Coordinates of C-alpha atoms and ligand atoms in Angstrom, one line a residue:
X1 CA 82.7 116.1 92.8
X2 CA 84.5 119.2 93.7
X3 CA 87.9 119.0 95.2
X4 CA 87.5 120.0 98.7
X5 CA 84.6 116.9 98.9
X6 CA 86.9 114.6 97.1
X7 CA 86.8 111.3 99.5
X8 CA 89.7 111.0 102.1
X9 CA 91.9 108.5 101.3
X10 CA 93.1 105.9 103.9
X11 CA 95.8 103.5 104.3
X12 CA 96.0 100.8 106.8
X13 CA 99.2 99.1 107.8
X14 CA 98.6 95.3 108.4
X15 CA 95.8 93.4 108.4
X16 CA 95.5 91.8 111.9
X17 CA 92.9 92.2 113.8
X18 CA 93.8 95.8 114.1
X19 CA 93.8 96.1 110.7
X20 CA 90.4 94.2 110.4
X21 CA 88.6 96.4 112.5
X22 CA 89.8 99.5 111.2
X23 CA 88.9 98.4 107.4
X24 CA 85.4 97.6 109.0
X25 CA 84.8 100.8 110.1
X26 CA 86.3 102.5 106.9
X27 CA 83.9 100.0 105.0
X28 CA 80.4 102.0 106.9
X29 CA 81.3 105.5 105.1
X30 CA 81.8 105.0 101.9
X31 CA 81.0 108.5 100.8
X32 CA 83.9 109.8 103.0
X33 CA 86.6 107.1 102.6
X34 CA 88.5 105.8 99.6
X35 CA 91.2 103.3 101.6
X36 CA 93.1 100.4 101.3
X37 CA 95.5 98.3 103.4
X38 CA 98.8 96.7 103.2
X39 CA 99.6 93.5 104.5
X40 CA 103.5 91.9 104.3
X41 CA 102.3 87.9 104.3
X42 CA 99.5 86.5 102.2
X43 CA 97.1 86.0 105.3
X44 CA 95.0 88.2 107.3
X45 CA 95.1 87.6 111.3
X46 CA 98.2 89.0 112.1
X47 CA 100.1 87.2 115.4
X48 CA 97.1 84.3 115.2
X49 CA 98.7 83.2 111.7
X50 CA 100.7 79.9 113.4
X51 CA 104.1 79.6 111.7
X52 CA 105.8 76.7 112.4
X53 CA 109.3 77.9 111.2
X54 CA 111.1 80.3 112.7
X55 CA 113.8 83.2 111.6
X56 CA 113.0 84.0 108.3
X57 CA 110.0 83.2 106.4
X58 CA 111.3 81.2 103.2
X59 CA 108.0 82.2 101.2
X60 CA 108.9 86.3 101.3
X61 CA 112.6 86.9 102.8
X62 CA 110.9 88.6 105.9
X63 CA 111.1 87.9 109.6
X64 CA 109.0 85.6 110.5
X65 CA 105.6 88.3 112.3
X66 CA 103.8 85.5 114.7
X67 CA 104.7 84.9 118.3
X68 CA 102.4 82.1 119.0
X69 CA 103.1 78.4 119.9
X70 CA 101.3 75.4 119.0
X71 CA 100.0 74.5 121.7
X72 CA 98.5 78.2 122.8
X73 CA 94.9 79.1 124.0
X74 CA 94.2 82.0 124.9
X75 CA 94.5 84.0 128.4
X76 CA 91.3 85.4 128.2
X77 CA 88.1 83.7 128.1
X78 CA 87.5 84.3 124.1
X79 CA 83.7 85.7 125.3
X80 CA 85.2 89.3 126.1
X81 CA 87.9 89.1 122.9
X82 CA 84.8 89.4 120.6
X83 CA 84.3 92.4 118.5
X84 CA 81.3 93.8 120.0
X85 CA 79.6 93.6 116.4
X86 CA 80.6 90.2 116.0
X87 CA 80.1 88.0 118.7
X88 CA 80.4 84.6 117.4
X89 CA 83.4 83.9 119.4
X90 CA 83.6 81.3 122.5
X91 CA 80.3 79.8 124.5
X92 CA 79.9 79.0 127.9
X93 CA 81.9 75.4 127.6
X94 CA 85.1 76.2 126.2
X95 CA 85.9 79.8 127.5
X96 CA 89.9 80.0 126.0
X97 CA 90.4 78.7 122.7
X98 CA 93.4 77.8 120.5
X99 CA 94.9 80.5 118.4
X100 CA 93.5 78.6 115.0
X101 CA 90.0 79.0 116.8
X102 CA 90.5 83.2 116.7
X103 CA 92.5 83.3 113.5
X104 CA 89.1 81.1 112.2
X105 CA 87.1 83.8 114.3
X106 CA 89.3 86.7 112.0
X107 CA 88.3 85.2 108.7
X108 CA 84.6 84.9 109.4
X109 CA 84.9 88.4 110.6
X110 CA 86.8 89.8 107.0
X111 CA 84.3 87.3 104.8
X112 CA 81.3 88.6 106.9
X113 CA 82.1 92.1 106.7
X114 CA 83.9 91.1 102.9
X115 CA 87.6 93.0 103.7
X116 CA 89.1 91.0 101.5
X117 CA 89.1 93.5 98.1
X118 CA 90.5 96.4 100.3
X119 CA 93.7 94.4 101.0
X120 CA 96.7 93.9 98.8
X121 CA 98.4 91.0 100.1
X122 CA 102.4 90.3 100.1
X123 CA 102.9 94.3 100.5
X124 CA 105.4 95.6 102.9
X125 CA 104.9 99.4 103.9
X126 CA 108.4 100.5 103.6
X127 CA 108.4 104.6 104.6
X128 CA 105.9 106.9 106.0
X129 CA 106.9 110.5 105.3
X130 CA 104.6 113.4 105.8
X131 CA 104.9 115.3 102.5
X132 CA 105.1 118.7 104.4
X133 CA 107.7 119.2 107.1
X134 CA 105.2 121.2 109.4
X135 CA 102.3 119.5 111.2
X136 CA 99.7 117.9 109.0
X137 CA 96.4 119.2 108.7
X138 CA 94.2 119.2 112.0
X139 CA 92.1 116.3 111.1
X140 CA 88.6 117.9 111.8
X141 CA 89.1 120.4 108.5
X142 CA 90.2 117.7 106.2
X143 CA 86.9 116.8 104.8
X144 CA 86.1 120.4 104.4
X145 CA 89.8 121.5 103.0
X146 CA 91.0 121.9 99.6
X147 CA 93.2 118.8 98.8
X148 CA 95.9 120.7 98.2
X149 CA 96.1 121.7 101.6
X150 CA 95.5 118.0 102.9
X151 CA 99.1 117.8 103.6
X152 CA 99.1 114.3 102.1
X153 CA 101.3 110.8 103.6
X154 CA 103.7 109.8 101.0
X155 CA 103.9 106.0 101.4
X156 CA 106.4 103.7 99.8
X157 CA 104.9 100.2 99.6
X158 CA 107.0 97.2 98.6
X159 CA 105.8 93.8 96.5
X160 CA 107.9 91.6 98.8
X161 CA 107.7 88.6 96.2
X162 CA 109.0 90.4 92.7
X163 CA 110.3 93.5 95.0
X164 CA 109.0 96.5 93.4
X165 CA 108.6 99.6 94.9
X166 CA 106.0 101.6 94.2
X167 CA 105.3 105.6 95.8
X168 CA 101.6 106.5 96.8
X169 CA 99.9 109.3 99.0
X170 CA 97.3 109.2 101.4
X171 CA 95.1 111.5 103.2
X172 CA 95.3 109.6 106.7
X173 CA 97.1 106.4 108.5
X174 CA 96.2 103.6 110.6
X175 CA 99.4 101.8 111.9
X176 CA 98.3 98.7 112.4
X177 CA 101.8 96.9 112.2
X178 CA 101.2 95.0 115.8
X179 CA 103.2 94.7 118.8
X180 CA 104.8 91.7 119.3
X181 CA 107.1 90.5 117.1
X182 CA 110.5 92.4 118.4
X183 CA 111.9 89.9 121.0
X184 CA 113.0 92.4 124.0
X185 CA 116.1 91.0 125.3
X186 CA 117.6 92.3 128.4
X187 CA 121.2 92.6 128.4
X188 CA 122.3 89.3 131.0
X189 CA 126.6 89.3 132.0
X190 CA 127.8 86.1 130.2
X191 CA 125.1 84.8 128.3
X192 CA 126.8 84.8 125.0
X193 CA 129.3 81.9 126.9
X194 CA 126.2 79.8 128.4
X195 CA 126.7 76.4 126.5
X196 CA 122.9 75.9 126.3
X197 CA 120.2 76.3 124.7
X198 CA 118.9 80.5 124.3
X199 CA 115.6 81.0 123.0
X200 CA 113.1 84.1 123.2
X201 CA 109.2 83.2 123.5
X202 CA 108.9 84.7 119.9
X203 CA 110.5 81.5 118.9
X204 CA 109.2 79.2 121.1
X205 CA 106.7 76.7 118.9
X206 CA 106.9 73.1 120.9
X207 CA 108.5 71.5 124.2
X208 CA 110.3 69.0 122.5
X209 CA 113.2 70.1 121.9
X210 CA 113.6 71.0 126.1
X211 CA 113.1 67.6 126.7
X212 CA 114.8 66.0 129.9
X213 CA 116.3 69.7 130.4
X214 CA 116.9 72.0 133.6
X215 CA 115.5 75.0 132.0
X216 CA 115.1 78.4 133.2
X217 CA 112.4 80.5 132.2
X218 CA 113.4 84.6 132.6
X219 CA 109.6 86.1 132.8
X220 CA 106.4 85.1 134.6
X221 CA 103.7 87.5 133.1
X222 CA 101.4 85.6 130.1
X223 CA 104.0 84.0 128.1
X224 CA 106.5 82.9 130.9
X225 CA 104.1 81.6 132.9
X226 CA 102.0 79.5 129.9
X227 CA 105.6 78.5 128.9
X228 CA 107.0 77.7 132.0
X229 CA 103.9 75.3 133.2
X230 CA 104.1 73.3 129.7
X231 CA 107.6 72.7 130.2
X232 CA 107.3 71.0 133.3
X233 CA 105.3 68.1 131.1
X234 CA 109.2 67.6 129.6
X235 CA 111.5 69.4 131.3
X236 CA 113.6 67.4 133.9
X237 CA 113.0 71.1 135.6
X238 CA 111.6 74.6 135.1
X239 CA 113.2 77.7 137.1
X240 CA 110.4 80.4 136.6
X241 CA 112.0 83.5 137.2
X242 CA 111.4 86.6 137.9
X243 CA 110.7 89.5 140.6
X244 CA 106.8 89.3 141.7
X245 CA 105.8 87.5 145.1
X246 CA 104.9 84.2 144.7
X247 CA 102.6 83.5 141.4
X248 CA 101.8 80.1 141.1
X249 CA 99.7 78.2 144.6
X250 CA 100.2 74.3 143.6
X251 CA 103.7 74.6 141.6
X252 CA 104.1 70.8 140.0
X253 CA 107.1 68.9 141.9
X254 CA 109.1 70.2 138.7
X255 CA 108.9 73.8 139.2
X256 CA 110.3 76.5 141.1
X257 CA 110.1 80.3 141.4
X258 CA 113.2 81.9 141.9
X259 CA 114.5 85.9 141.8
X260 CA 115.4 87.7 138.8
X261 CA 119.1 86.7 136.9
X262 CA 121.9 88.8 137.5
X263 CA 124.3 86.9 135.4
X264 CA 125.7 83.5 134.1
X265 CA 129.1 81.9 134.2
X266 CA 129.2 78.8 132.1
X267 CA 125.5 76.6 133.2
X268 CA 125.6 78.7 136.7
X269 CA 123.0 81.4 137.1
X270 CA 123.2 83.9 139.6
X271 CA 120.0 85.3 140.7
X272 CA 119.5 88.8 142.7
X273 CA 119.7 87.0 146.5
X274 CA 122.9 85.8 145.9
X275 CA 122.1 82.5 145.4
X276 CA 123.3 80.6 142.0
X277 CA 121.5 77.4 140.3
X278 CA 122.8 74.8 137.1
X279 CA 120.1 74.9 134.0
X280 CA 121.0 73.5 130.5
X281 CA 118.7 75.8 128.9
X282 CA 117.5 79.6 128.9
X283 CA 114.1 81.2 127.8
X284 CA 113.9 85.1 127.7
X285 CA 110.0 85.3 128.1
X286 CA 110.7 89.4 128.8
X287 CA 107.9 90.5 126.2
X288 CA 108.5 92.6 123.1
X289 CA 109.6 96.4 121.7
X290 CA 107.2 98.5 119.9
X291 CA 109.1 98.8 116.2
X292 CA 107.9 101.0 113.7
X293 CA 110.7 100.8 111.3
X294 CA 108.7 102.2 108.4
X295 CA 108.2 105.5 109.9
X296 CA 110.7 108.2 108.8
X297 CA 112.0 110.8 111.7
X298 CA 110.1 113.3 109.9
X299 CA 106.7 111.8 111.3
X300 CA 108.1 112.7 114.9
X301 CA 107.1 109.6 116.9
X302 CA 110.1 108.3 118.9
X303 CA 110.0 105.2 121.2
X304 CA 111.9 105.3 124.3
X305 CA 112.0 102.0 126.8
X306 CA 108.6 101.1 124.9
X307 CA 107.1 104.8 125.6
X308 CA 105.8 105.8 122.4
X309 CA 105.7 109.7 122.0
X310 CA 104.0 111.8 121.7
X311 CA 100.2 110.2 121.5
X312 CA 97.2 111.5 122.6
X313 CA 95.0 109.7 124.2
X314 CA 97.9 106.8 123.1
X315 CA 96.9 106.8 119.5
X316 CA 96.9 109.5 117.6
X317 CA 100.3 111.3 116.9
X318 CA 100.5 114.8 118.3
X319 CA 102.9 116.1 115.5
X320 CA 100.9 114.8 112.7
X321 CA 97.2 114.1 113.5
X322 CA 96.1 112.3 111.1
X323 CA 98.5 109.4 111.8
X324 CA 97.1 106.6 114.7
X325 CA 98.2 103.7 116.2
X326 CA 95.5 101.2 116.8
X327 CA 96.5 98.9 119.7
X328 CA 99.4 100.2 122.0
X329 CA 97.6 100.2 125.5
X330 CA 99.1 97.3 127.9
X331 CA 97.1 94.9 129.8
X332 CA 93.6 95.4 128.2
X333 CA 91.5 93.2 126.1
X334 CA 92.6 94.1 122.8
X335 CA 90.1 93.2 119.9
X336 CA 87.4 95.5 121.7
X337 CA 89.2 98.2 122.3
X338 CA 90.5 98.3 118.8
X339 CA 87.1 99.2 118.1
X340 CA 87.0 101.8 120.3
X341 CA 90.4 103.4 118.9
X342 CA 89.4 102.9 115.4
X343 CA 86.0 104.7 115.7
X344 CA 87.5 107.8 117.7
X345 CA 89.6 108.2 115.0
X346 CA 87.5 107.4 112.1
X347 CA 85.3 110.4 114.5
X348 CA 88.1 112.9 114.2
X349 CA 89.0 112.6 110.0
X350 CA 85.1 113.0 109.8
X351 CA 85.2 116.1 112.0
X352 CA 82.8 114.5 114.6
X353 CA 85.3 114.9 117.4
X354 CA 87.6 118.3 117.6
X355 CA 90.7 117.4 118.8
X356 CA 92.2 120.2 121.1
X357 CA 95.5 122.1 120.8
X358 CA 98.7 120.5 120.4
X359 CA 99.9 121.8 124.0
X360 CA 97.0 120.1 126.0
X361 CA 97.2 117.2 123.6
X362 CA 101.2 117.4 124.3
X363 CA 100.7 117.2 128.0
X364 CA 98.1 114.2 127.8
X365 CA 101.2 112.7 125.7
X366 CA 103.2 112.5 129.0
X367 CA 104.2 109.2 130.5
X368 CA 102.5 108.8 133.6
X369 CA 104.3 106.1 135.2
X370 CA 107.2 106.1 136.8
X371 CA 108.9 104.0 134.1
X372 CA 108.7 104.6 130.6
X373 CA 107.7 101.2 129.8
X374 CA 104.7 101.4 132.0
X375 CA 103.6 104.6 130.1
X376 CA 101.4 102.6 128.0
X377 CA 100.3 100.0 130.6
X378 CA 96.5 100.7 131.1
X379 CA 95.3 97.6 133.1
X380 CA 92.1 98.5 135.6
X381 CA 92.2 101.3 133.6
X382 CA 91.2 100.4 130.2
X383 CA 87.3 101.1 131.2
X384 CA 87.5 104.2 131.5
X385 CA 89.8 105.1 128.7
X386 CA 87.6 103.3 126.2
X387 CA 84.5 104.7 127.6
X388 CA 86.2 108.5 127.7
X389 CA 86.9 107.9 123.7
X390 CA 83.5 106.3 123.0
X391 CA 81.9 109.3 124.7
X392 CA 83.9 112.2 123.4
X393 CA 83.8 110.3 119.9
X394 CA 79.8 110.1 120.0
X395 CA 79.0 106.2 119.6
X396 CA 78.4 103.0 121.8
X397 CA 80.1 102.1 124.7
X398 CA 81.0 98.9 124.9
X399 CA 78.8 96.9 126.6
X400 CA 79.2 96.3 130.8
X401 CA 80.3 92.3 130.2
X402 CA 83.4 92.9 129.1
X403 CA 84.4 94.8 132.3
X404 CA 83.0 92.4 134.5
X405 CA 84.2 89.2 132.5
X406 CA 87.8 90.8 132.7
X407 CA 87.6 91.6 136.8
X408 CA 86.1 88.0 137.7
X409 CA 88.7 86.2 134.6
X410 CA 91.5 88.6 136.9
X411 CA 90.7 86.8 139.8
X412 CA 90.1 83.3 138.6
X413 CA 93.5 83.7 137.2
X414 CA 95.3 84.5 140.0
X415 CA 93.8 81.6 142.3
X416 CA 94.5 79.2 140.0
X417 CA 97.5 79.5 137.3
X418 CA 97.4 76.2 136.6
X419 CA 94.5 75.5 135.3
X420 CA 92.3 78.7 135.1
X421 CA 91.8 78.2 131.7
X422 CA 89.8 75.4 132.4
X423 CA 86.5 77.0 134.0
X424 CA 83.8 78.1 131.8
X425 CA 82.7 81.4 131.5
X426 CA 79.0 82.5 131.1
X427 CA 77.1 86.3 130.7
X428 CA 74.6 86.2 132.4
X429 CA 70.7 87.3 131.0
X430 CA 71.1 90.9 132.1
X431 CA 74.4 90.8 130.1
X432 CA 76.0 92.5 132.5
X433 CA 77.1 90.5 134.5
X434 CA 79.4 87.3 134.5
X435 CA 79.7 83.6 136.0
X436 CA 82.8 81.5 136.1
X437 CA 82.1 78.0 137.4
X438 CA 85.1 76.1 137.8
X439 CA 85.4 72.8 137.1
X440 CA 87.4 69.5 138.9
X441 CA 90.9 71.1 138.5
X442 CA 89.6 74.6 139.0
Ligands
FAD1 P1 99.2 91.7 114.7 O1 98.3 90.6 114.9 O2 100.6 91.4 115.1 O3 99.1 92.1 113.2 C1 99.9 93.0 112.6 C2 99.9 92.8 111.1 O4 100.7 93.8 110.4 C3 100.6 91.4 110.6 O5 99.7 90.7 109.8 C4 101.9 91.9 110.0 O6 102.3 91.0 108.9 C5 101.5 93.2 109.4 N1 102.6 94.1 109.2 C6 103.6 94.4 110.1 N2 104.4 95.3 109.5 C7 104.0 95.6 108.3 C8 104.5 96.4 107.2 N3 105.5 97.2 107.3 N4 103.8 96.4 106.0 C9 102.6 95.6 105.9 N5 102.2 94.8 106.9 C10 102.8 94.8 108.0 N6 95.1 88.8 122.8 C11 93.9 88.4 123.3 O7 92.9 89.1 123.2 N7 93.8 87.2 124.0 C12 94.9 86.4 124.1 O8 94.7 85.3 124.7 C13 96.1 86.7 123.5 N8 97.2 85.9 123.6 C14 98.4 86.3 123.0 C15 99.4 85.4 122.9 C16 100.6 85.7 122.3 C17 101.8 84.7 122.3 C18 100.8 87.0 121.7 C19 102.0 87.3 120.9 C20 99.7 87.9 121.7 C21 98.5 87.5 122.3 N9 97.4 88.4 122.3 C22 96.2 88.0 122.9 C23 97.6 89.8 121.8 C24 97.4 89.9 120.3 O9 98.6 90.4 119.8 C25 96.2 90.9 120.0 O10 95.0 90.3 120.5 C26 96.0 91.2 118.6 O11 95.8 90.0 117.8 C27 97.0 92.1 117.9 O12 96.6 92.5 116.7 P2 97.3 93.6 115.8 O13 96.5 93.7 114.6 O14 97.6 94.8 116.6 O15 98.8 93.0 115.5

């Protein structure tokens, strides 16, 4: 084969369900990718990987990557977290499932679309570093350009059990290292003196040990709220805190919303009305920090109060376009979107999309929130964001259900907090449309 066709090689950080997808795409042109991905643990799934222990995994030295509990299902009827070429997740009885229900749905997914012998397992990407200091290659001439002038990823990759290091290049990059697994802890006056218990969600597994406790919970969005509404099965009482009008319509006779903290002296908390209450123990549920530490400044992505810049169209780097991040939109349905993001960009190394200049794709880079840490927050949005990238990219949409099962799932959830998880959730025939039919608690 002559140089300029020699197959563009790929590497994919992580192996979640980013990851997944993005090998699954990779895997449907094998005449114009050579790729592999790297994966820290010895398990694919990513966050869905339960791990009871917490700190520091004992098996590879490395901080323990999973954020679940054992007792989670998910938020979002598991119907709409399907792949949209593999829909064997959920039915109509049971629409939110335990997290060892969609790491199961994971595995089927890698043996059905056999992953497996593209991953090399217990491999910690350690650097990124463009080889050139200027910006890589526009990825719509790579196929077509010499590859000498491919501007090539130099990747160091680490055996985290007998710790060698080894150097390799790549033509492009998926970073497909996830999103939460670096506890965001807001700065609170006097915590370090609070004689209770401190936890962040990331290490929450079981109730237990809050047992008979006055807890407060700092955080009401997924997490905090899941969290706070177990606790009250053991807590003597759960503060939910946090800065939203009222969340929860039936609260248990355990349970209280309150205002945001201010500070804490001793077991006091002071909350932003002025007001003060007692609690024994403290749980930051205040989400997580985007943390690429593999990247080296020279790939120019910076993160700023969770702003990750500069991405087009959030994924793709400006300064180095054949770098992408699969998975950095807030409040969307993840798994299907990852399929959009993966095939836009698969469409852009093959040529099939032209990305434009670096000045308009500079200015679509721009937070357009208020706060930086809403930059990436995409919410009723998401439709049209993975439909824009579907369209420009040339393939499928996805298909109307998921839009619909995520406005009705919206409002189910905000009726009933307690137990929305409870109703079932059918497509209808048309599949495009949705039913949610509660049932005794709902
Ligand atoms: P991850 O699943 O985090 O996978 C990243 C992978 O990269 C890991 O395997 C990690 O080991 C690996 N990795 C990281 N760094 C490196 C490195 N340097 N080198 C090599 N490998 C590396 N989504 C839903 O759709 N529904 C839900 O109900 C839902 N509930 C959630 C509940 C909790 C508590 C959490 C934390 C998340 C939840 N999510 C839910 C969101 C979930 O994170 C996404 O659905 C999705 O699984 C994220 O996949 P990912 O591949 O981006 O990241």
């Amino acid at each position: 084969m002559p140089a300029a066709e020699r197959k563009l090689r790929v590497c994919v950080i992580g192996t979640g369900a980013a990851g997944l997808c993005a090998l699954r795409h990779l895997a449907t042109e094998p005449a114009v990718f050579e790729f592999e991905a790297f994966e820290q643990t010895d398990h694919i799934g990513g966050t869905w990987v339960y791990n009871e222990s917490i700190g520091v995994d004992a098996k590879n030295q490395l901080p323990i990557h999973s954020s679940m509990y054992e007792s989670l299902r998910t938020n979002l009827p598991s119907v709409i977290m399907n792949f949209p070429d593999w829909r064997k997740m959920g039915n109509g009885e049971k629409s939110c499932i335990s997290h060892s229900e969609v790491l199961s749905y994971l595995e089927d997914y890698t043996n059905h679309f056999d992953l497996r012998k593209y991953i090399t397992f217990n491999t910690s990407v350690e650097t990124v570093q463009p080889i050139c200091s200027v910006r890589c290659t526009d990825p719509a001439t790579l196929v077509t350009s010499s590859v000498a002038n491919r501007r090539i990823w130099k990747i160091k990759i680490k055996n985290v059990l007998n710790r060698t290091v080894v150097e390799r290049e790549f033509d492009a990059v998926f970073c497909c290292n996830g999103h939460f697994f670096e506890p965001n802890v807001p700065p609170i006056p006097g915590i370090q003196r609070f004689p209770g218990i401190v936890m962040h969600s990331h290490d929450y597994r079981k109730p237990h040990p809050f047992t008979g406790k006055t807890i407060l919970v700092l955080g009401a969005a997924s997490s905090g709220a899941d969290i706070g509404i177990e606790l009250t099965g053991y807590a003597r009482h759960v503060y939910l805190s946090h800065n939203n009008p009222r969340l929860i319509s039936a609260l248990p006779a355990n349970m209280t919303e309150v205002m945001g903290v201010t500070g804490v002296e001793g077991n006091r908390f002071i909350l932003k009305d002025g007001t003060s209450l007692f609690a024994d123990a403290f749980l930051y549920c205040t989400g997580y920090k985007y943390s690429f530490p593999f990247l080296d400044e020279t790939c120019g992505i910076t993160v700023d109060d969770n702003y990750v810049h500069p991405l087009y169209r959030h994924m793709i780097n400006v300064e180095h376009p054949t770098m992408c991040f699969v998975g950095i939109p807030l409040v969307v349905v993840p798994f299907p979107m990852f399929h959009i993001q993966v095939q836009y960009f698969i469409a852009s190394l093959k040529g099939n999309v032209r990305l434009p200049s670096k000045d308009i794709m500079l200015q679509d880079a721009l937070c357009k929130s208020p706060l930086k840490r809403r930059a990436h927050r995409l919410a009723d949005n998401q439709w049209e964001y993975n439909d824009g990238l579907a369209r420009d990219g040339g393939f499928e949409p996805l298909p109307p259900f998921y839009k619909a099962g995520y406005s009705a799932w919206k409002i189910q959830r905000s009726r009933n907090l307690m137990h929305y998880k409870d109703a079932k959730f059918v497509i209808d025939d048309d599949g495009e449309s949705v039913q949610i039919i509660p049932n005794d608690n709902t």
